[in-house]
Coordinates of C-alpha atoms and ligand atoms in Angstrom, one line a residue:
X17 CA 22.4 -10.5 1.4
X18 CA 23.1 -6.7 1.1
X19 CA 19.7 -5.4 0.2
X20 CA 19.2 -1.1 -0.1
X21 CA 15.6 -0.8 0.3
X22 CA 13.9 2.5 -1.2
X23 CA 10.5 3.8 -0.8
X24 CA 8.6 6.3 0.2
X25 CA 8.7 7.0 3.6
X26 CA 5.4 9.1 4.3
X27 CA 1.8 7.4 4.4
X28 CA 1.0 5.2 1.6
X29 CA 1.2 1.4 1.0
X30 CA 4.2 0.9 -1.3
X31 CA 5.8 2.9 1.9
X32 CA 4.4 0.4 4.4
X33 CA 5.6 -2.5 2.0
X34 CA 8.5 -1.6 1.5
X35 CA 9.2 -0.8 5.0
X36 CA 7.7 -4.1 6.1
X37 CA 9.6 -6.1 3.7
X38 CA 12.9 -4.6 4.9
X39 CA 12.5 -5.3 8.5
X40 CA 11.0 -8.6 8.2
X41 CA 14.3 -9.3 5.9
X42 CA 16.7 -8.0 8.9
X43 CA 14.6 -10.5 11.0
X44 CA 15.8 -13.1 8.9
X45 CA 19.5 -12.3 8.8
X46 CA 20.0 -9.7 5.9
X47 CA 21.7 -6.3 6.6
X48 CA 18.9 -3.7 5.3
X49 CA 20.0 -0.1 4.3
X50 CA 17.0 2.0 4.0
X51 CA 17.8 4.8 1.6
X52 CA 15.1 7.3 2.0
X53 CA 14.6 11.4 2.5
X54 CA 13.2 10.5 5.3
X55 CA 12.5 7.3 8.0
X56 CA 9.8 5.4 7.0
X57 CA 6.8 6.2 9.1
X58 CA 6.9 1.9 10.3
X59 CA 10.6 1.9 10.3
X60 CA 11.8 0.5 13.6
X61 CA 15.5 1.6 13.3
X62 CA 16.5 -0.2 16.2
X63 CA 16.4 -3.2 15.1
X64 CA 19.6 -5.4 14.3
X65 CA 20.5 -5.5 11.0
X66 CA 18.2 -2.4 9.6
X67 CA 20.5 1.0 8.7
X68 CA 18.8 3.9 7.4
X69 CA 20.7 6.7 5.0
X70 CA 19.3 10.2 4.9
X71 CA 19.0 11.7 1.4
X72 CA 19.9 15.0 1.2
X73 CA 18.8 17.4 -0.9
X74 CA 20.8 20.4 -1.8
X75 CA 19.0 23.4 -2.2
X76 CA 21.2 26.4 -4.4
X77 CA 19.4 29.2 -5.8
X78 CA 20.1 28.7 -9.1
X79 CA 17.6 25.3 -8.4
X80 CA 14.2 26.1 -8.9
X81 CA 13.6 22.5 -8.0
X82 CA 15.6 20.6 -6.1
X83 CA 17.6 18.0 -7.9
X84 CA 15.9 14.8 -6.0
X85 CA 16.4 12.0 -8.7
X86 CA 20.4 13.1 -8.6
X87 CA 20.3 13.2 -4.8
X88 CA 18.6 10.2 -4.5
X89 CA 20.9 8.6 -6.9
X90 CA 24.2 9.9 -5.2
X91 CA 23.1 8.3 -1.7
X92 CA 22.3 4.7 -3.5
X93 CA 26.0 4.8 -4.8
X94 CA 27.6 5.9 -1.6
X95 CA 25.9 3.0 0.2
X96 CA 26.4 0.8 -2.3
X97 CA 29.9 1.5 -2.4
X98 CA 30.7 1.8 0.9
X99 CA 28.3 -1.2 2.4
X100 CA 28.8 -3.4 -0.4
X101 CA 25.1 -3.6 -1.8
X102 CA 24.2 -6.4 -3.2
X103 CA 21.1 -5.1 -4.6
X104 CA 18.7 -1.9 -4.4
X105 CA 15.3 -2.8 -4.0
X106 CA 13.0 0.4 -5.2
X107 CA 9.5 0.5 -4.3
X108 CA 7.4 2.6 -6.8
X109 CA 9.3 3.1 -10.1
X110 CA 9.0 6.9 -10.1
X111 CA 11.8 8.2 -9.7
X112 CA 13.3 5.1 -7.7
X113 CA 13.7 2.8 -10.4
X114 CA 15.4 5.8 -12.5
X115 CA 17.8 6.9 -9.4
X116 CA 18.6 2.8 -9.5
X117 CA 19.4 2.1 -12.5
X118 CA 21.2 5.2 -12.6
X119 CA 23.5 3.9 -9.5
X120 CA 24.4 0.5 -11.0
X121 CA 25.2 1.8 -14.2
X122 CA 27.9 4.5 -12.7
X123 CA 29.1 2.2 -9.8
X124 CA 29.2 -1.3 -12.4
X125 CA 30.1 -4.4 -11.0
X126 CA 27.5 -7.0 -9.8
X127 CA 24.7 -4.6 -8.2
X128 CA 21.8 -5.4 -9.2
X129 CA 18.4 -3.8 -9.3
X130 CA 14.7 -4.9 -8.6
X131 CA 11.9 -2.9 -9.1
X132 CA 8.0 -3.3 -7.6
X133 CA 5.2 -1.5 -9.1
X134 CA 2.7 -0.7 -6.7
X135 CA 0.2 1.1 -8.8
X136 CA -0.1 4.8 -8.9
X137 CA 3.4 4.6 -10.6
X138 CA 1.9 2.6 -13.2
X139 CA -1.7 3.6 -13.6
X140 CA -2.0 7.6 -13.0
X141 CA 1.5 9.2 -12.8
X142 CA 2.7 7.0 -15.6
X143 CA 0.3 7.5 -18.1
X144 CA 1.3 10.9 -18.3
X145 CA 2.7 10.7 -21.9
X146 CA 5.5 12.4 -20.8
X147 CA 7.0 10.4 -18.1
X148 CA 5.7 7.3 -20.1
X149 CA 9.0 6.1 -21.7
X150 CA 11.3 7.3 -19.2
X151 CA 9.1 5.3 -16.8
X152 CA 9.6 2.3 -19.5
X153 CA 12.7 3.0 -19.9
X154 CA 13.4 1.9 -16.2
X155 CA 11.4 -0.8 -16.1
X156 CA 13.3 -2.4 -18.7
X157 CA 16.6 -1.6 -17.3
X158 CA 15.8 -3.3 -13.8
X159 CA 17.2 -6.5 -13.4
X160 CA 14.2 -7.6 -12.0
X161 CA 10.9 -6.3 -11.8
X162 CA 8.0 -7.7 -9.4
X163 CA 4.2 -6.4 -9.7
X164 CA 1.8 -6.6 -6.3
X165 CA -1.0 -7.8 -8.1
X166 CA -1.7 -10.1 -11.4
X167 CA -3.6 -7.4 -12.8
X168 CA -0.9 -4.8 -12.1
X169 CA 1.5 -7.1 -14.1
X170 CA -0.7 -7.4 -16.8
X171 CA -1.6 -3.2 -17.0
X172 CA 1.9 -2.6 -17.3
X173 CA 2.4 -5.0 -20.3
X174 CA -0.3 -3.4 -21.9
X175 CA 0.3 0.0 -21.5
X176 CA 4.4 0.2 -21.8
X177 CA 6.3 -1.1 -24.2
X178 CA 7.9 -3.5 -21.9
X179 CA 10.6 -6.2 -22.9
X180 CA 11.2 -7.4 -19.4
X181 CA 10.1 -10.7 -17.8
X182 CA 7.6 -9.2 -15.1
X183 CA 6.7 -11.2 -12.0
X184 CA 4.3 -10.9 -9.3
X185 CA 4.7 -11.2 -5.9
X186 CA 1.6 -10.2 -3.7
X187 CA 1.3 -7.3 -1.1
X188 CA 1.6 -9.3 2.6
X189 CA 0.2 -9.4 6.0
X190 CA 1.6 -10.6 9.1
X191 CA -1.2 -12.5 10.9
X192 CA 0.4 -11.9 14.6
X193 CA 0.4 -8.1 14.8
X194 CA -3.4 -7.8 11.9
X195 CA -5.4 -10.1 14.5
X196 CA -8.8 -8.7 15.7
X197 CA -8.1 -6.9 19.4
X198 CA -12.1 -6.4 21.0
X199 CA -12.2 -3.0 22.9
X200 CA -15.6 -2.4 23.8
X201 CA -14.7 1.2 25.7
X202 CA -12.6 2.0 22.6
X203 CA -15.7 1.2 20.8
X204 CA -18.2 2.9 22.6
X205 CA -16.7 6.1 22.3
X206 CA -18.0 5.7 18.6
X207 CA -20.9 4.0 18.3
X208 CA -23.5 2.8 20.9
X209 CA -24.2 -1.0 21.0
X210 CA -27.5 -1.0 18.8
X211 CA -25.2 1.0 15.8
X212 CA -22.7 -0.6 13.4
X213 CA -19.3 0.9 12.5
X214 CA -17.8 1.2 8.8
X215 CA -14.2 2.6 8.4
X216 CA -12.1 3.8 5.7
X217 CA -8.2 3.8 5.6
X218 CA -6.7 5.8 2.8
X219 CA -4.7 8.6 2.0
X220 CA -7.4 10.2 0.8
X221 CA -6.5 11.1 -2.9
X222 CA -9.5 11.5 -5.4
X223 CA -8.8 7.7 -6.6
X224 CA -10.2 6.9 -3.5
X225 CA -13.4 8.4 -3.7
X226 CA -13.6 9.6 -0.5
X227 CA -17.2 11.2 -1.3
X228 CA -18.6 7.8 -1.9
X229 CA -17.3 6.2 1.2
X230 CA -19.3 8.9 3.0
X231 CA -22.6 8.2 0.7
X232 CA -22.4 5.0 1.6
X233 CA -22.8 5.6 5.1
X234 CA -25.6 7.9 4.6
X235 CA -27.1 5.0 2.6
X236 CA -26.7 2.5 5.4
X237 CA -27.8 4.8 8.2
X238 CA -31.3 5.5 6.6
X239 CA -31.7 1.4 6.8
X240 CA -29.1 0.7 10.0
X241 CA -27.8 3.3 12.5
X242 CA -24.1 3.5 12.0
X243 CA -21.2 5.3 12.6
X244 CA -18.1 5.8 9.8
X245 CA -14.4 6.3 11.2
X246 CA -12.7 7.8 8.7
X247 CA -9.0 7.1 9.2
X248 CA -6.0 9.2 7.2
X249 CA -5.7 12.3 5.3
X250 CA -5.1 14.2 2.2
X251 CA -6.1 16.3 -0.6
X252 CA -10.1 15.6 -0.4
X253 CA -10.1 15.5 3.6
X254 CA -12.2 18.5 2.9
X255 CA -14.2 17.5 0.5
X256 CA -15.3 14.6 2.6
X257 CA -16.6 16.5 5.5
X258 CA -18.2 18.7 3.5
X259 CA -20.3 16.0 2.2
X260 CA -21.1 14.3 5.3
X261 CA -22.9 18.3 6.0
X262 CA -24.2 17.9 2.3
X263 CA -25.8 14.6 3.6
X264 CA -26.6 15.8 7.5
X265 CA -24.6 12.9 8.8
X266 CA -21.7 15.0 10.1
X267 CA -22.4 13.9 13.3
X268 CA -22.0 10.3 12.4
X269 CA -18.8 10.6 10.6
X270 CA -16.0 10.5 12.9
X271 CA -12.4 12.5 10.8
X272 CA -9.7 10.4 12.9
X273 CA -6.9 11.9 11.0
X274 CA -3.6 10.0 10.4
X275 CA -2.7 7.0 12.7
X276 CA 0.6 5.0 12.8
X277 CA -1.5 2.0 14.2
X278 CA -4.5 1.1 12.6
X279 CA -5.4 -2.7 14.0
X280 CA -7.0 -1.1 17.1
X281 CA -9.6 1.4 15.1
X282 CA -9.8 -1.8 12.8
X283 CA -10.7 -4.3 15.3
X284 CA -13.7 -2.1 16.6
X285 CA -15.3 -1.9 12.6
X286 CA -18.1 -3.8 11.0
X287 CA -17.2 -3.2 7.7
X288 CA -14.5 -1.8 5.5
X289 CA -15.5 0.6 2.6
X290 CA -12.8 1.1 -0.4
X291 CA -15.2 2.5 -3.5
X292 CA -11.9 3.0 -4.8
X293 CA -11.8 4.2 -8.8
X294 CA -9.1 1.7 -9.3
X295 CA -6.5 0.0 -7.0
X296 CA -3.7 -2.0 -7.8
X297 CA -3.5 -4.2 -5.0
X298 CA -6.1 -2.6 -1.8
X299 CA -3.4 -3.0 1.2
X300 CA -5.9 -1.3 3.1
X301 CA -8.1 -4.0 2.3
X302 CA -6.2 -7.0 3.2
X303 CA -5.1 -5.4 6.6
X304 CA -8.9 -5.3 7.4
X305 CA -9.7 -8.5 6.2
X306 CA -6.7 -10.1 8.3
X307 CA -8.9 -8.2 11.6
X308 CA -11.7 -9.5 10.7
X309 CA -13.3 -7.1 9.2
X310 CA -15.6 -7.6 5.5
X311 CA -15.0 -5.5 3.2
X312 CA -17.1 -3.8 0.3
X313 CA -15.0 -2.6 -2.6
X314 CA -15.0 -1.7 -6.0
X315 CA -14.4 -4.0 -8.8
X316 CA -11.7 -3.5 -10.5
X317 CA -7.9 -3.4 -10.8
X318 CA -6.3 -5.9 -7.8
X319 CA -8.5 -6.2 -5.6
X320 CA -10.5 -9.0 -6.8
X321 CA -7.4 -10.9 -6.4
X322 CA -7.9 -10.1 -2.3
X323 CA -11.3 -9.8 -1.8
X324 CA -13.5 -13.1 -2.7
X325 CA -16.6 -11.6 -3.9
X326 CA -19.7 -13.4 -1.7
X327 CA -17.6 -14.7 0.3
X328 CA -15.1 -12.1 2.5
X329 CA -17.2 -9.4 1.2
X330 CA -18.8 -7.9 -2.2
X331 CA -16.9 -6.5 -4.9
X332 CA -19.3 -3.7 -7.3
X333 CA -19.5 -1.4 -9.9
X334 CA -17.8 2.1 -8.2
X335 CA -20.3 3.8 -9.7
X336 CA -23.0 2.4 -8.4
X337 CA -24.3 3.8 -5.1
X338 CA -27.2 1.7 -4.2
X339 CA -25.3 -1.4 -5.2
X340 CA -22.8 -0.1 -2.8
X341 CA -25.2 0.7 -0.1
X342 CA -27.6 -3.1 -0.5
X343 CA -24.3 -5.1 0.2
X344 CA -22.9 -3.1 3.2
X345 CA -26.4 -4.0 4.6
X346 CA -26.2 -7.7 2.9
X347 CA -23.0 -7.5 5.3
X348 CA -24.2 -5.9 8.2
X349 CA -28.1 -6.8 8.8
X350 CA -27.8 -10.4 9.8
X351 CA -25.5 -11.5 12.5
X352 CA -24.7 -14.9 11.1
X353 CA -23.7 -13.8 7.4
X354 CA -21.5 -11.1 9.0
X355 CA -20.0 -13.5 11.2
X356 CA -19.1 -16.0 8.3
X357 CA -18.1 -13.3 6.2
X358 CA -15.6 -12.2 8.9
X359 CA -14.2 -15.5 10.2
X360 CA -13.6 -16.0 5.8
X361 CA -11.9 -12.4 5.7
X362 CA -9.4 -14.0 8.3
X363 CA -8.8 -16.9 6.8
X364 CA -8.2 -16.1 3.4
X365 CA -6.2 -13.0 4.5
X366 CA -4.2 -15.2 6.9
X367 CA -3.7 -18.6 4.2
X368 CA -2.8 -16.5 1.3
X369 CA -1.4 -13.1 2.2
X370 CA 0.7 -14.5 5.3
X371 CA 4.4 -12.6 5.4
X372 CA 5.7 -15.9 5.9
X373 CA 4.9 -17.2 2.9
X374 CA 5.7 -14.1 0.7
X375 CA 8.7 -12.5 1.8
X376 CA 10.7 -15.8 0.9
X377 CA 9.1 -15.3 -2.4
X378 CA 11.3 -11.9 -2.7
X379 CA 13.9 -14.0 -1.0
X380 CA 14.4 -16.3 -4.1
X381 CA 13.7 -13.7 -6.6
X382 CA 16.7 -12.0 -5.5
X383 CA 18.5 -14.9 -5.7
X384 CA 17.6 -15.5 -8.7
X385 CA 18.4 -11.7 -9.8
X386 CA 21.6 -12.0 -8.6
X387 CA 22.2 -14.9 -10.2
X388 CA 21.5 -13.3 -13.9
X389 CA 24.2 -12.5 -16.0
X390 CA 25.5 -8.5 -16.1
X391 CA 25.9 -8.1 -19.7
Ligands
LIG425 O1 -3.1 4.1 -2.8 C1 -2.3 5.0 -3.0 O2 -2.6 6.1 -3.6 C2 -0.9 4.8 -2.5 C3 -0.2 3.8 -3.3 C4 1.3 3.8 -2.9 O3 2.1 3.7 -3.7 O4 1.6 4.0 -1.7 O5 -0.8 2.6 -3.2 C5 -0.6 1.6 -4.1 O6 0.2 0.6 -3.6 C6 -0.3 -0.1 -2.5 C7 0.8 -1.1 -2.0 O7 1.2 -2.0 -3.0 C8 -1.5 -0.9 -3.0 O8 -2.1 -1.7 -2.0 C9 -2.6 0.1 -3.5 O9 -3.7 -0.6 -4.1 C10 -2.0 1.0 -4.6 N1 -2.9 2.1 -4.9 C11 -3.6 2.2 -6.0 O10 -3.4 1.4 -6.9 C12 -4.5 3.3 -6.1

């Protein structure tokens, strides 16, 4: 297949899936046109059968803003044209799904689109009364739409006025490159062998509850010395740190900043924290869980559909602090538990979330797609 994959290329997971999906897609014989403003952080452009197109955005005084969703939607038509798309593949419906639908409808033919909701796009940005039906409004017009998580898929049906099949097609991990890598030097430049090590991946956004991560720490440490690697960044960055001086742990908290490669921070941590207020899937999550790593997280949204509560890790209340704090040390305080609880974050990450098992899933959904009749 032709398959024009759009995303957003800068930190975030619906960038990293799409990006992901797309390569792992030119691995399997597909020509991949990534149509972004800019390379995806994880694009490896390289690589046989991947193309990337650069969307550029004019910029004329008379703009206040510049025209993106037109821009974007301009590029998608010239590839599509000119490469003879099969299908665009947006990630995030905002404005992808739009700029899409947009496309097919001006170039006609047999191009078909498919839309994933990661989350944000869904729960925060969407529910915005104002973007609500135009967000709908896309939906409906995608030839296909796919949903990371069960919960996800069932959000959207509640809060748009959908009249769309909607299917879901989990978030994926691939078990080779996610695989525990022991550095004790790496290590010991954060913690000393008697201390424990949480971590946090995110981009920091206040759904993320990045303040919480770092009172959970504080928690811990008064019970178990620890360390917390705090790995990406973002609006509440700031915030954070100044909560670790709120709490006198600043010197336990270590800022790492953004970092293309995370299995090597990943596979020196005890525990992975993600007090998240909701979370449509928990990427972040998964990619810990495939290292080895337990993870405490809130409950709510997807990520009971990744982390088995009691058994990879505990899910809680997001609210609740000590909650939060007794099941890091549940985790953390007894070698054995933690090593069970690590060996079943692997497995279950590795036996359900495997690439190799999902991206054939979005395989056969295009297929399927394509097959559909263009009315
Ligand atoms: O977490 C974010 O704010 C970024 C966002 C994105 O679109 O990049 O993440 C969402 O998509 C990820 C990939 O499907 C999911 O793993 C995250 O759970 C989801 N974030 C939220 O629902 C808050």
């Amino acid at each position: 297949m032709k398959i024009g994959i759009t995303c957003y290329p800068s930190y975030g997971g619906s960038g990293v899936v799409g990006t992901e999906l797309g390569m792992e897609l030119a691995r399997r014989g597909h020509s991949v046109h990534f149509i972004c403003y800019d390379a995806p952080f994880r694009l490896d452009r390289a690589q046989p059968n991947v193309y990337y197109h650069e969307v550029n955005i004019p910029s004329y005084p008379l703009f206040k803003h510049p025209p993106y969703l037109l821009a974007l939607t301009a590029k998608m038509l010239e590839t599509a044209r000119y490469q003879s798309l099969d299908l665009l593949h947006v990630h995030y419906a905002i404005p992808h799904a739009t700029s899409a639908c947009l496309a097919r409808d001006i170039i006609g033919g047999r191009l078909k689109v498919v839309t994933t909701l990661h989350g944000t796009d869904i729960t925060l940005v969407a529910s915005d009364p104002s973007f609500r039906d135009v967000v709908a409004h896309a939906i409906n017009e995608s030839d296909g739409v796919t949903a990371v998580s069960e919960d996800l898929r069932q959000e959207t049906l509640r809060s748009f006025p959908v009249c769309t099949d909607l299917v879901t097609i989990p978030n994926f991990v691939d078990p080779a490159v996610y695989v525990r890598r022991p550095d004790p030097c790496l290590r010991g430049r954060f913690a000393t062998e008697d201390e424990k090590i949480l971590i946090h991946v995110s981009n920091f956004r206040p759904v993320k509850r990045v303040a919480m991560v770092v009172r959970i720490l504080a928690g811990v440490n008064r019970r178990l010395p620890s360390r917390l690697l705090m790995v990406g960044d973002g609006p509440d960055v700031g915030m954070a740190r100044e909560v670790t001086q709120e709490l006198g742990v600043d010197d336990r908290v270590h800022f790492l900043g953004r970092q293309e490669q995370v299995v090597e921070l990943l596979s020196q941590a005890d525990l992975f924290l993600l007090p998240s207020e909701r979370e449509s899937f928990g990427l972040a999550a998964l990619e810990a869980m495939a290292c080895g790593v337990p993870v405490v997280a809130s409950r709510t949204g997807g990520l009971p559909e990744v982390v088995a509560d009691g058994e990879t890790g505990y899910l809680l209340d997001p609210q609740d602090l000590a909650a939060m704090v007794d099941a890091a040390i549940a985790v953390l305080v007894e070698p054995a538990t933690h090593e069970r609880m690590a060996a079943a974050a692997r497995r279950v990450a590795v036996s359900r979330f495997p690439t190799d098992k999902i991206v054939p899933l979005y395989e056969a959904y295009y297929r399927q797609v394509m097959e559909s009749r263009t009315d």
